[in-house]
Coordinates of C-alpha atoms and ligand atoms in Angstrom, one line a residue:
X9 CA -79.2 52.2 -10.9
X10 CA -76.3 50.3 -9.6
X11 CA -74.9 50.5 -6.1
X12 CA -72.3 53.3 -5.4
X13 CA -69.1 52.0 -4.0
X14 CA -66.9 54.6 -2.4
X15 CA -65.1 52.6 0.5
X16 CA -63.8 49.1 0.0
X17 CA -62.3 47.0 2.8
X18 CA -60.3 44.0 2.1
X19 CA -59.8 41.5 5.2
X20 CA -56.3 39.8 4.7
X21 CA -53.3 41.5 3.7
X22 CA -51.6 38.6 2.2
X23 CA -50.1 37.3 -1.3
X24 CA -53.7 38.0 -2.6
X25 CA -55.2 40.9 -0.5
X26 CA -52.0 43.1 -1.0
X27 CA -51.3 43.1 -4.5
X28 CA -54.8 42.9 -5.4
X29 CA -56.0 45.9 -3.5
X30 CA -52.7 47.7 -4.7
X31 CA -53.8 47.2 -8.3
X32 CA -57.5 48.3 -7.7
X33 CA -56.3 51.5 -5.9
X34 CA -54.1 52.2 -8.8
X35 CA -57.0 51.6 -11.4
X36 CA -59.8 53.2 -9.3
X37 CA -58.6 56.5 -7.7
X38 CA -62.2 57.6 -6.7
X39 CA -62.4 54.7 -4.2
X40 CA -60.6 54.2 -0.7
X41 CA -59.2 50.8 -0.4
X42 CA -58.6 49.9 3.0
X43 CA -56.6 46.7 3.7
X44 CA -57.0 45.1 7.1
X45 CA -55.2 42.3 8.8
X46 CA -54.9 41.0 12.3
X47 CA -51.0 40.3 11.7
X48 CA -49.3 43.5 13.2
X49 CA -46.0 42.6 11.6
X50 CA -47.2 42.1 8.3
X51 CA -49.3 45.4 8.1
X52 CA -46.1 47.4 9.6
X53 CA -44.2 45.8 6.7
X54 CA -46.8 46.9 4.2
X55 CA -46.4 50.4 5.7
X56 CA -42.7 50.4 5.8
X57 CA -40.6 53.4 4.4
X58 CA -38.1 51.0 2.8
X59 CA -40.2 49.4 -0.1
X60 CA -37.6 46.5 -0.2
X61 CA -39.1 45.5 3.1
X62 CA -42.8 44.8 1.8
X63 CA -44.0 41.5 3.2
X64 CA -44.4 40.2 -0.5
X65 CA -42.0 40.4 -3.5
X66 CA -43.7 40.6 -6.6
X67 CA -42.5 42.5 -9.8
X68 CA -44.1 45.9 -10.2
X69 CA -45.6 45.9 -6.7
X70 CA -43.1 48.6 -5.3
X71 CA -44.0 50.8 -8.2
X72 CA -47.8 50.8 -7.5
X73 CA -47.2 51.0 -3.8
X74 CA -45.1 54.0 -3.9
X75 CA -47.8 55.8 -6.0
X76 CA -51.0 54.7 -4.2
X77 CA -50.0 54.1 -0.3
X78 CA -51.5 56.9 1.7
X79 CA -53.5 58.2 -1.2
X80 CA -56.3 55.6 -1.7
X81 CA -54.7 52.6 -0.5
X82 CA -54.5 52.1 3.3
X83 CA -53.0 49.2 5.3
X84 CA -54.1 48.8 9.0
X85 CA -54.7 46.6 11.8
X86 CA -58.2 48.3 12.5
X87 CA -60.4 45.5 11.2
X88 CA -63.7 46.5 12.8
X89 CA -63.4 49.9 11.7
X90 CA -62.4 48.9 8.2
X91 CA -65.5 46.8 8.2
X92 CA -67.9 49.6 9.6
X93 CA -66.8 52.0 6.9
X94 CA -67.0 49.8 3.9
X95 CA -69.6 49.8 1.1
X96 CA -68.0 46.5 -0.1
X97 CA -65.9 44.1 1.8
X98 CA -63.5 41.3 0.1
X99 CA -62.8 38.3 2.5
X100 CA -59.3 37.5 1.3
X101 CA -58.2 35.3 4.4
X102 CA -56.1 32.1 4.3
X103 CA -58.0 28.8 3.7
X104 CA -55.8 26.2 4.7
X105 CA -56.4 22.2 4.8
X106 CA -58.1 21.5 7.9
X107 CA -55.6 19.5 10.3
X108 CA -58.2 18.1 12.6
X109 CA -62.0 17.2 12.9
X110 CA -64.2 16.2 10.2
X111 CA -62.5 16.1 6.8
X112 CA -58.8 16.6 8.4
X113 CA -56.2 16.4 5.9
X114 CA -58.5 17.3 3.0
X115 CA -61.2 19.7 3.6
X116 CA -60.6 23.5 3.9
X117 CA -60.5 24.9 7.2
X118 CA -63.0 27.8 7.2
X119 CA -62.4 29.2 10.6
X120 CA -60.8 32.3 9.4
X121 CA -63.6 32.8 6.9
X122 CA -66.2 32.5 9.7
X123 CA -64.5 34.8 12.1
X124 CA -64.5 37.3 9.1
X125 CA -68.2 36.7 8.7
X126 CA -68.9 37.3 12.5
X127 CA -67.0 40.4 12.6
X128 CA -68.7 41.6 9.6
X129 CA -72.2 40.7 11.0
X130 CA -71.4 42.8 14.1
X131 CA -69.6 45.9 12.6
X132 CA -71.1 46.4 9.1
X133 CA -73.3 49.4 8.9
X134 CA -76.2 49.7 6.4
X135 CA -75.9 47.7 3.1
X136 CA -72.7 45.8 2.6
X137 CA -71.6 43.8 -0.3
X138 CA -69.4 40.9 1.0
X139 CA -67.2 39.3 -1.7
X140 CA -65.6 36.0 -1.4
X141 CA -62.3 36.6 -2.8
X142 CA -60.4 33.6 -0.9
X143 CA -60.6 30.3 -2.6
X144 CA -63.6 28.4 -0.9
X145 CA -65.5 25.0 -1.2
X146 CA -68.4 25.2 -3.3
X147 CA -71.6 26.4 -1.3
X148 CA -69.6 28.4 1.3
X149 CA -71.8 31.3 0.4
X150 CA -74.6 29.6 2.3
X151 CA -72.5 29.4 5.4
X152 CA -71.4 33.0 5.1
X153 CA -74.9 34.1 4.7
X154 CA -76.1 31.9 7.6
X155 CA -73.6 33.9 9.9
X156 CA -74.5 37.3 8.6
X157 CA -78.2 36.8 9.0
X158 CA -77.9 35.2 12.3
X159 CA -77.2 38.6 13.8
X160 CA -80.3 40.3 12.2
X161 CA -82.4 41.7 15.0
X162 CA -84.3 44.5 13.8
X163 CA -85.4 46.4 10.7
X164 CA -82.3 48.6 11.3
X165 CA -79.9 45.8 11.1
X166 CA -77.5 45.9 8.3
X167 CA -78.3 43.9 5.0
X168 CA -75.9 42.0 2.8
X169 CA -75.3 40.7 -0.7
X170 CA -72.9 37.8 -1.1
X171 CA -70.8 37.6 -4.4
X172 CA -68.0 35.4 -5.4
X173 CA -65.0 36.8 -7.3
X174 CA -62.1 34.2 -7.0
X175 CA -58.7 35.3 -7.7
X176 CA -56.8 33.8 -10.5
X177 CA -53.3 35.5 -10.2
X178 CA -50.1 33.6 -10.2
X179 CA -47.4 34.6 -7.6
X180 CA -44.4 36.0 -9.6
X181 CA -46.7 37.7 -12.1
X182 CA -49.3 38.9 -9.9
X183 CA -49.3 42.5 -11.0
X184 CA -49.4 41.6 -14.8
X185 CA -52.1 39.0 -14.3
X186 CA -54.2 41.6 -12.0
X187 CA -53.7 44.4 -14.7
X188 CA -54.4 42.2 -17.7
X189 CA -56.5 39.5 -16.6
X190 CA -57.6 36.7 -18.9
X191 CA -61.0 37.0 -17.2
X192 CA -62.6 38.1 -14.3
X193 CA -65.2 35.9 -12.5
X194 CA -68.2 37.4 -10.5
X195 CA -70.9 35.0 -9.1
X196 CA -74.0 35.7 -7.3
X197 CA -77.7 36.3 -7.7
X198 CA -78.3 40.0 -7.1
X199 CA -77.7 41.9 -10.3
X200 CA -77.2 45.2 -8.6
X201 CA -74.2 43.8 -6.3
X202 CA -72.7 41.8 -9.4
X203 CA -72.7 45.0 -11.4
X204 CA -71.4 47.1 -8.6
X205 CA -68.4 45.0 -8.6
X206 CA -68.2 44.6 -12.3
X207 CA -68.0 48.5 -12.7
X208 CA -65.1 48.4 -10.4
X209 CA -63.2 46.0 -12.6
X210 CA -64.7 48.0 -15.5
X211 CA -62.3 50.8 -14.8
X212 CA -59.5 48.8 -16.6
X213 CA -61.0 45.4 -17.8
X214 CA -63.0 45.1 -21.0
X215 CA -66.8 44.0 -20.5
X216 CA -66.2 40.9 -22.7
X217 CA -63.5 39.6 -20.0
X218 CA -66.1 39.8 -17.2
X219 CA -68.0 36.6 -16.7
X220 CA -71.1 36.6 -14.5
X221 CA -72.4 33.2 -13.1
X222 CA -74.4 32.0 -10.1
X223 CA -72.6 31.8 -6.8
X224 CA -71.9 28.2 -6.8
X225 CA -70.5 27.8 -10.4
X226 CA -67.9 30.7 -9.5
X227 CA -66.9 28.9 -6.5
X228 CA -66.5 25.6 -8.1
X229 CA -64.7 27.2 -11.2
X230 CA -61.9 28.4 -9.0
X231 CA -61.3 25.1 -7.6
X232 CA -61.5 23.3 -11.1
X233 CA -59.2 25.9 -12.7
X234 CA -56.4 25.1 -10.2
X235 CA -57.2 21.3 -10.4
X236 CA -56.9 21.5 -14.3
X237 CA -53.7 23.6 -14.1
X238 CA -52.2 21.1 -11.4
X239 CA -53.2 18.2 -13.4
X240 CA -51.2 19.4 -16.5
X241 CA -48.1 19.7 -14.3
X242 CA -48.5 16.0 -13.1
X243 CA -49.3 14.9 -16.4
X244 CA -46.2 16.5 -18.1
X245 CA -44.0 15.2 -14.9
X246 CA -45.3 11.6 -15.5
X247 CA -44.1 11.8 -19.2
X248 CA -40.9 13.5 -18.1
X249 CA -40.1 10.2 -16.1
X250 CA -40.9 8.1 -18.9
X251 CA -38.6 10.2 -21.3
X252 CA -35.8 9.6 -18.8
X253 CA -36.1 6.0 -19.2
X254 CA -36.9 5.7 -22.8
X255 CA -34.5 8.1 -24.6
X256 CA -37.2 10.5 -25.4
X257 CA -37.1 14.2 -24.3
X258 CA -39.8 15.8 -22.5
X259 CA -39.1 19.3 -24.0
X260 CA -39.5 17.8 -27.5
X261 CA -42.6 16.0 -26.4
X262 CA -44.1 18.9 -24.8
X263 CA -43.4 21.1 -28.0
X264 CA -45.1 18.3 -30.2
X265 CA -48.3 18.1 -28.1
X266 CA -48.5 21.9 -27.1
X267 CA -48.7 22.9 -30.9
X268 CA -52.1 21.2 -31.0
X269 CA -54.4 24.0 -30.4
X270 CA -56.8 21.8 -28.3
X271 CA -54.0 20.9 -25.9
X272 CA -52.0 24.3 -25.8
X273 CA -48.5 25.1 -25.0
X274 CA -48.5 26.6 -21.6
X275 CA -48.0 24.6 -18.5
X276 CA -46.2 21.8 -20.0
X277 CA -42.7 22.3 -18.3
X278 CA -41.6 19.3 -16.5
X279 CA -40.0 20.1 -13.2
X280 CA -39.5 19.0 -9.5
X281 CA -43.2 19.0 -8.9
X282 CA -45.7 21.7 -8.2
X283 CA -45.4 23.8 -5.0
X284 CA -47.3 27.0 -3.8
X285 CA -50.0 27.3 -1.1
X286 CA -52.9 26.5 -3.2
X287 CA -52.7 23.5 -5.9
X288 CA -52.4 20.8 -3.3
X289 CA -55.0 22.3 -0.8
X290 CA -57.6 23.1 -3.7
X291 CA -57.3 19.4 -5.0
X292 CA -57.8 17.9 -1.6
X293 CA -60.6 20.0 -1.1
X294 CA -62.0 19.0 -4.4
X295 CA -61.4 15.5 -3.4
X296 CA -63.3 15.9 0.1
X297 CA -66.2 17.7 -1.8
X298 CA -66.3 14.7 -4.4
X299 CA -66.4 12.2 -1.6
X300 CA -69.0 14.0 0.4
X301 CA -71.3 14.2 -2.5
X302 CA -71.1 10.5 -3.0
X303 CA -68.5 10.7 -5.9
X304 CA -65.6 8.6 -4.8
X305 CA -64.5 7.9 -8.3
X306 CA -64.1 11.6 -8.9
X307 CA -62.3 12.0 -5.8
X308 CA -59.8 9.5 -6.5
X309 CA -59.2 10.8 -9.9
X310 CA -58.2 14.1 -8.5
X311 CA -56.2 12.7 -5.5
X312 CA -54.0 10.9 -7.9
X313 CA -52.8 14.3 -9.3
X314 CA -51.4 15.1 -5.8
X315 CA -50.0 11.6 -5.3
X316 CA -48.0 11.8 -8.5
X317 CA -46.7 15.1 -7.4
X318 CA -45.4 13.9 -4.1
X319 CA -43.9 10.8 -5.9
X320 CA -42.1 13.1 -8.3
X321 CA -40.5 15.2 -5.5
X322 CA -39.2 11.9 -3.8
X323 CA -38.1 10.7 -7.2
X324 CA -35.8 13.7 -7.6
X325 CA -34.2 13.1 -4.3
X326 CA -33.6 9.5 -5.1
X327 CA -32.0 10.3 -8.2
X328 CA -29.5 12.7 -6.5
X329 CA -28.7 10.1 -4.1
X330 CA -28.4 7.4 -6.6
X331 CA -25.3 9.1 -8.4
X332 CA -23.2 8.8 -5.2
X333 CA -22.6 5.7 -3.1
X334 CA -23.9 7.8 -0.2
X335 CA -24.6 11.5 -0.1
X336 CA -23.3 11.6 3.6
X337 CA -20.7 14.4 4.0
X338 CA -21.2 15.5 0.3
X339 CA -21.6 19.3 -0.1
X340 CA -24.5 20.0 -2.3
X341 CA -25.2 23.6 -3.4
X342 CA -29.2 24.1 -3.7
X343 CA -29.9 26.7 -6.2
X344 CA -33.4 28.1 -5.5
X345 CA -35.6 27.5 -2.4
X346 CA -38.8 29.5 -3.6
X347 CA -41.6 27.4 -5.1
X348 CA -41.4 29.2 -8.5
X349 CA -39.1 32.2 -9.6
X350 CA -39.9 35.8 -8.9
X351 CA -41.7 35.1 -5.4
X352 CA -40.3 34.9 -2.0
X353 CA -43.0 32.4 -1.3
X354 CA -41.8 29.0 -0.1
X355 CA -45.1 27.5 0.8
X356 CA -45.3 23.7 -0.4
X357 CA -42.0 24.4 -2.3
X358 CA -40.5 21.1 -3.7
X359 CA -37.1 22.4 -2.4
X360 CA -38.4 21.9 1.3
X361 CA -38.8 18.1 1.0
X362 CA -35.9 17.6 -1.4
X363 CA -33.5 19.5 1.2
X364 CA -35.0 17.6 4.0
X365 CA -34.4 14.2 2.2
X366 CA -30.8 15.0 1.5
X367 CA -30.0 16.5 5.1
X368 CA -31.5 13.2 6.5
X369 CA -29.1 11.2 4.4
X370 CA -26.1 13.3 5.8
X371 CA -25.4 15.9 3.1
X372 CA -24.3 19.3 3.8
X373 CA -26.2 22.0 1.9
X374 CA -25.5 25.5 0.8
X375 CA -28.7 27.2 -0.2
X376 CA -29.1 30.1 -2.3
X377 CA -32.1 32.0 -3.1
X378 CA -32.2 35.6 -4.2
X379 CA -35.6 36.4 -2.4
X380 CA -36.0 33.9 0.4
X381 CA -34.7 34.9 3.8
X382 CA -32.6 32.4 5.7
X383 CA -35.0 32.6 8.7
X384 CA -37.8 31.4 6.4
X385 CA -35.7 28.5 5.2
X386 CA -34.8 27.8 8.9
X387 CA -38.6 27.5 9.6
X388 CA -39.2 25.3 6.6
X389 CA -36.5 22.9 7.4
X390 CA -38.0 22.3 10.7
X391 CA -35.5 24.1 13.0
X392 CA -36.5 25.6 16.2
X393 CA -35.9 29.3 16.6
X394 CA -33.3 28.4 19.3
X395 CA -31.5 26.0 17.0
X396 CA -31.7 28.7 14.3
X397 CA -29.9 31.2 16.6
X398 CA -27.2 28.7 17.6
X399 CA -26.7 28.1 13.9
X400 CA -26.4 31.8 13.4
X401 CA -23.7 32.2 15.9
X402 CA -21.5 29.5 14.7
X403 CA -19.1 30.1 11.9
X404 CA -18.5 26.4 11.1
X405 CA -20.7 23.7 10.0
X406 CA -21.7 21.7 13.0
X407 CA -24.3 19.2 14.0
X408 CA -27.1 21.8 13.8
X409 CA -25.5 23.6 11.1
X410 CA -25.9 21.1 8.2
X411 CA -27.0 23.8 5.8
X412 CA -26.3 27.4 5.2
X413 CA -27.6 30.2 3.1
X414 CA -24.9 31.6 0.5
X415 CA -24.6 34.2 -2.0
X416 CA -24.3 33.1 -5.6
X417 CA -20.4 33.4 -5.5
X418 CA -17.4 31.3 -5.5
X419 CA -17.7 30.4 -1.8
X420 CA -20.9 28.7 -2.5
X421 CA -19.6 26.7 -5.4
X422 CA -16.2 25.9 -4.1
X423 CA -15.5 22.2 -3.5
X424 CA -19.2 21.2 -3.8
X425 CA -19.8 17.7 -5.1
X426 CA -23.1 18.6 -6.7
X427 CA -25.4 21.6 -7.7
X428 CA -29.1 21.1 -7.7
X429 CA -31.2 23.7 -9.4
X430 CA -34.7 23.7 -7.9
X431 CA -36.2 27.2 -9.0
X432 CA -35.9 28.7 -12.4
X433 CA -34.5 32.1 -11.3
X434 CA -33.0 33.7 -14.3
X435 CA -29.6 34.0 -12.9
X436 CA -29.0 30.3 -12.8
X437 CA -29.4 30.4 -16.6
X438 CA -26.6 32.7 -16.7
X439 CA -24.0 30.7 -14.6
X440 CA -20.6 30.5 -16.4
X441 CA -20.2 26.7 -16.1
X442 CA -16.6 26.4 -17.4
X443 CA -15.5 28.6 -14.4
X444 CA -17.8 26.9 -11.9
X445 CA -16.4 23.3 -12.8
X446 CA -13.0 24.3 -11.9
X447 CA -14.2 25.2 -8.4
X448 CA -16.3 22.3 -7.8
X449 CA -14.9 18.8 -6.7
X450 CA -14.4 16.3 -9.6
X451 CA -16.4 14.6 -10.9
X452 CA -19.0 17.3 -10.2
X453 CA -22.6 16.6 -10.9
X454 CA -25.4 19.2 -11.9
X455 CA -29.0 18.5 -11.4
X456 CA -31.3 20.8 -13.3
X457 CA -34.8 20.1 -12.4
X458 CA -36.0 23.1 -14.3
X459 CA -34.3 22.6 -17.7
X460 CA -32.9 26.2 -17.5
X461 CA -29.3 25.4 -18.1
X462 CA -27.5 25.1 -21.5
X463 CA -26.8 21.2 -21.5
X464 CA -24.0 21.6 -24.2
X465 CA -21.9 24.1 -22.2
X466 CA -22.3 22.2 -19.0
X467 CA -21.1 18.9 -20.6
X468 CA -18.3 20.9 -22.4
X469 CA -17.0 22.1 -19.1
X470 CA -16.6 18.4 -18.0
X471 CA -19.4 18.4 -15.4
X472 CA -21.9 15.5 -15.2
X473 CA -25.4 16.5 -16.0
X474 CA -28.9 15.1 -15.0
X475 CA -31.8 17.2 -16.6
X476 CA -35.4 16.5 -15.8
X477 CA -37.1 14.4 -18.5
X478 CA -33.9 14.1 -20.5
X479 CA -33.6 10.6 -21.8
X480 CA -30.8 11.5 -24.1
X481 CA -28.4 12.1 -21.2
X482 CA -28.4 8.4 -20.1
Ligands
NAD4 P1 -51.9 34.5 3.3 O1 -52.0 33.7 4.3 O2 -50.8 35.3 2.6 O3 -53.0 35.7 3.9 C1 -54.0 35.8 4.5 C2 -54.1 36.8 5.5 O4 -55.3 36.8 6.2 C3 -53.1 36.7 6.7 O5 -52.2 37.9 6.6 C4 -53.7 36.5 8.0 O6 -53.1 37.3 9.0 C5 -55.1 37.4 7.5 N1 -56.3 37.1 8.3 C6 -56.8 35.6 8.6 N2 -57.8 36.0 9.5 C7 -58.0 37.2 9.6 C8 -59.2 37.8 10.3 N3 -60.2 37.3 11.0 N4 -59.1 39.1 10.2 C9 -58.0 39.8 9.4 N5 -57.1 39.1 8.8 C10 -57.2 37.8 9.0 O7 -53.0 34.0 2.1 P2 -53.2 34.2 0.7 O8 -52.1 33.4 -0.3 O9 -53.2 35.8 0.5 O10 -54.3 33.3 0.2 C11 -55.6 34.0 0.5 C12 -56.7 33.2 -0.1 O11 -56.7 33.5 -1.6 C13 -56.6 31.8 -0.1 O12 -58.1 31.3 0.1 C14 -56.2 31.4 -1.1 O13 -56.5 30.0 -1.5 C15 -56.7 32.4 -2.3 N6 -55.6 32.5 -3.4 C16 -54.4 32.7 -3.3 C17 -53.4 32.9 -4.2 C18 -51.9 33.0 -4.0 O14 -51.3 33.1 -5.1 N7 -51.4 33.0 -2.9 C19 -54.2 33.0 -5.6 C20 -55.4 33.2 -5.6 C21 -56.3 32.6 -4.6
UGA5 C1 -51.7 29.0 -9.3 C2 -52.4 29.4 -10.6 O1 -51.6 29.4 -11.7 C3 -53.2 30.6 -10.5 O2 -54.1 30.7 -11.6 C4 -54.1 30.7 -9.0 O3 -54.7 31.8 -8.8 C5 -53.0 30.2 -7.8 O4 -52.4 29.1 -7.9 C6 -53.9 30.0 -6.4 O5 -55.1 29.9 -6.5 O6 -53.2 30.2 -5.7 P1 -49.3 29.9 -8.4 O7 -49.3 28.8 -7.5 O8 -48.9 31.2 -7.9 O9 -50.5 30.0 -9.1 O10 -48.2 29.7 -9.6 P2 -48.0 28.6 -10.9 O11 -47.6 29.6 -11.9 O12 -49.3 28.2 -11.2 O13 -47.1 27.4 -10.3 C7 -47.4 26.5 -9.3 C8 -46.4 25.5 -9.4 O14 -46.4 24.7 -10.6 C9 -45.1 26.0 -9.3 O15 -44.2 25.4 -8.5 C10 -44.4 25.9 -10.6 O16 -43.2 25.9 -10.7 C11 -45.2 24.7 -11.2 N1 -45.2 24.5 -12.6 C12 -46.1 25.4 -13.3 C13 -44.4 23.6 -13.3 O17 -43.8 22.8 -12.5 N2 -44.6 23.5 -14.4 C14 -45.5 24.3 -15.4 O18 -45.5 24.2 -16.5 C15 -46.1 25.3 -14.6

């Protein structure tokens, strides 16, 4: 007989914890899902009456929150309480790259995971299944087990099973990915615990899609999946740069290779470089692990994927600058600040580095993004909160106000020297270029780093166009 799960606690109400538990609650009405977090503002945003104020933007999320919140989906700051009531606990906290100590700059910082394990060991009651939902270095299960067992004092002490269940959702399509996953991965050694989690997923995922492995394979498979995906992006970006210099077109090359079923057509869009909170940190973690286990060649192979990505982002700034004698005083519209479309997340967004590069050369930026808030852009561009407030008070551009957030209307385009498309938001593909060309300075430039504009229409409107990976334009 498998273990009965009635109450689940998820520690961490972030980009993974929030959407994941929402879908679980929607699909498993007999189970209570308690999502807990130490961040008071985040929890109050999850509990906001105004659903447009949720801390995370994901298509389809509002609909599920409306249905489940208060029914079997609870958001709260009562972490200890959540732990003591749960039969199964997901650890879904952040695992950033370490900034100091052994492995700084590469290894994952596990301090939040360790602190969760300590809290669980202190407050859990009876038998509890502890599930690693966060992305973790291979063999972290050992560390968690050590912490959980260190508190064991008597025969009545709580007992634990440790299971790995990494999350594969992509931001922007999180709800769809959770509702229709390619696969669910569950790793561990206790069959009852594995099946208990498998049964929860079984409410909406077919058995064939649930893969059971040992704990270490599951932990490593998650890092490997992200490394392979990021590697494809760096690979196609490297070819895009070659296309620009040879008269080839990266879209044609991608189509030609993607039809080979061994290669496949996905993840072959050349762009400004991969962003997001995970690809870089997970590959660096893999590099650290490889070096740690005495495999420097493996480490340097994967590190080159990140190096190529950094180079690609810098390359785009240089290309923009190369089209002008100097960008000092030039007014440049930035279309898109999120790291990809359909999310308000800006972590590691290529837009951050590219905007910083342009600002440092004296450009004046008008930034648009349909979901990213001005305050977030300000933080990302390195302004202090005081500077941000000063900028907000002033109506004019001044020394501090070298950038401003704009709506997507005439005011943004008027008298701009260039427009740079950095995120593939759908609205940018619908821009009427013949109208925009009249508002921009002449000769205006459009830099399309996402290949979403109709190049013929842009060129017909008299604008100059640079498009990523397009060697036919030179
Ligand atoms: P996040 O930063 O958005 O959320 C993590 C949350 O955990 C924060 O709200 C933080 O306050 C909370 N937290 C930290 N320590 C805590 C503690 N001791 N008690 C209670 N709350 C605590 O992070 P995220 O993007 O949701 O990522 C979480 C994990 O999932 C990471 O390991 C990441 O690599 C992995 N992952 C992320 C994605 C993604 O798309 N963002 C996808 C798959 C996997
Ligand atoms: C990625 C993985 O796709 C998820 O499976 C994984 O769960 C997640 O990381 C994670 O562990 O955090 P995510 O970062 O949300 O998801 O988004 P992706 O769609 O993978 O895009 C990552 C970056 O690569 C974006 O900046 C995107 O614009 C870029 N990209 C992606 C390209 O430039 N070209 C492509 O063809 C695909």
